[in-house]
Amino acid sequence: MSKKDKFSFRYYVGHEGKFGHEFLEFEFNSKGRLRYANNSNYKNDKIIRKEAYVSKSVLKELKRIIEESEICKESDKEWPMPDKIGKQELENIFRWYKTGLKHLYNVPPFLCTKNVNVPY
């Protein structure tokens, strides 16, 4: 990806339950940074946070999978709002800049949230 290409992909799933706020989250950006966080609170576990960098070929493949899945064509307007039971968030942003002007092309930012029931 060139310096002009901006890419960000983030996934979060979490809920409030018997052990408090439990969640899993990961995020990729156009520089290849992968951030991961996992908070279970089970047996008083501490939050796990990791950060690593992935290769350009991994980012290229991730971008291909996202584009091929057509997830950005989906709509979350009929999904229930997140509540205490839980929620999922998917944030996917592709930006292509033309001659230094910040115009958003091709795929708009996409954010969806949906309730999920997580059994114990």
Coordinates of C-alpha atoms in Angstrom, one line a residue:
M1 CA 0.0 0.0 0.0
S2 CA 1.3 3.4 -0.8
K3 CA 1.5 6.2 1.8
K4 CA -1.6 7.7 0.2
D5 CA -3.7 4.6 0.9
K6 CA -5.4 4.6 4.3
F7 CA -6.8 1.4 5.6
S8 CA -8.2 0.4 9.0
F9 CA -10.1 -2.6 10.1
R10 CA -11.4 -3.2 13.7
Y11 CA -13.5 -5.9 15.2
Y12 CA -14.9 -5.8 18.8
V13 CA -17.3 -8.2 20.6
G14 CA -18.1 -7.9 24.2
H15 CA -20.7 -8.2 26.9
E16 CA -21.4 -7.5 30.6
G17 CA -21.9 -10.7 32.5
K18 CA -21.1 -12.7 35.6
F19 CA -17.4 -11.7 35.4
G20 CA -17.9 -8.0 34.4
H21 CA -17.0 -6.5 31.1
E22 CA -15.5 -9.2 28.9
F23 CA -14.4 -8.5 25.3
L24 CA -12.2 -9.4 22.4
E25 CA -10.9 -6.7 20.0
F26 CA -8.5 -6.6 17.2
E27 CA -7.5 -3.9 14.7
F28 CA -5.3 -3.6 11.6
N29 CA -4.1 -0.4 10.1
S30 CA -2.4 0.6 6.8
K31 CA 1.1 0.5 8.3
G32 CA 0.7 -3.2 9.2
R33 CA 0.1 -2.7 12.9
L34 CA -2.1 -5.4 14.5
R35 CA -3.4 -4.6 17.9
Y36 CA -5.2 -7.3 20.0
A37 CA -7.0 -7.0 23.4
N38 CA -8.8 -9.7 25.4
N39 CA -10.4 -9.2 28.7
S40 CA -12.1 -12.2 30.3
N41 CA -11.9 -11.4 34.1
Y42 CA -12.4 -15.1 34.6
K43 CA -10.6 -16.1 37.8
N44 CA -9.5 -12.4 38.1
D45 CA -7.4 -12.6 34.9
K46 CA -5.8 -9.4 33.7
I47 CA -6.5 -7.9 30.3
I48 CA -4.2 -9.2 27.6
R49 CA -2.9 -6.6 25.1
K50 CA -0.6 -7.5 22.2
E51 CA 0.8 -5.5 19.3
A52 CA 2.6 -6.8 16.3
Y53 CA 3.3 -5.8 12.7
V54 CA 2.2 -7.9 9.7
S55 CA 3.6 -7.9 6.2
K56 CA 2.3 -6.1 3.2
S57 CA 1.1 -9.4 1.7
V58 CA -1.0 -10.1 4.8
L59 CA -2.6 -6.7 4.6
K60 CA -3.2 -7.2 0.9
E61 CA -4.9 -10.5 1.6
L62 CA -7.1 -9.0 4.4
K63 CA -8.2 -6.2 2.1
R64 CA -9.0 -8.7 -0.7
I65 CA -11.1 -10.8 1.7
I66 CA -13.0 -7.7 2.9
E67 CA -13.7 -6.5 -0.6
E68 CA -14.7 -9.9 -1.8
S69 CA -17.1 -10.5 1.1
E70 CA -19.0 -7.3 0.2
I71 CA -19.5 -6.6 3.9
C72 CA -19.4 -2.9 3.1
K73 CA -22.6 -3.3 1.1
E74 CA -24.5 -4.5 4.2
S75 CA -26.6 -2.2 6.4
D76 CA -27.0 -2.3 10.2
K77 CA -30.2 -0.1 10.2
E78 CA -32.4 -3.0 11.2
W79 CA -30.1 -4.4 13.9
P80 CA -31.0 -3.9 17.5
M81 CA -29.1 -1.4 19.5
P82 CA -26.3 -2.7 21.8
D83 CA -27.3 -3.3 25.4
K84 CA -26.0 -4.9 28.6
I85 CA -26.3 -8.4 27.0
G86 CA -23.6 -7.6 24.5
K87 CA -22.6 -6.0 21.2
Q88 CA -20.4 -6.5 18.2
E89 CA -18.8 -3.7 16.2
L90 CA -17.2 -3.9 12.8
E91 CA -15.4 -0.9 11.6
N92 CA -13.9 -1.0 8.1
I93 CA -12.4 2.1 6.5
F94 CA -10.7 2.3 3.1
R95 CA -9.5 5.7 1.9
W96 CA -7.8 6.6 -1.3
Y97 CA -6.4 10.1 -1.6
K98 CA -6.0 11.8 -4.9
T99 CA -3.3 14.5 -5.4
G100 CA -3.2 15.2 -1.7
L101 CA -6.9 16.2 -1.5
K102 CA -8.7 14.3 1.2
H103 CA -11.6 12.8 -0.8
L104 CA -13.2 9.5 0.3
Y105 CA -13.5 7.1 -2.6
N106 CA -15.0 3.7 -3.3
V107 CA -16.0 2.3 0.1
P108 CA -17.5 4.5 2.8
P109 CA -16.7 4.0 6.5
F110 CA -18.8 1.2 7.8
L111 CA -19.8 0.6 11.4
C112 CA -22.3 -1.9 12.6
T113 CA -23.3 -3.0 16.0
K114 CA -25.5 -6.0 16.9
N115 CA -26.6 -7.7 20.1
V116 CA -25.2 -11.1 20.8
N117 CA -26.2 -13.5 23.5
V118 CA -23.1 -15.1 25.0
P119 CA -23.9 -18.3 26.9
Y120 CA -22.0 -19.1 30.1

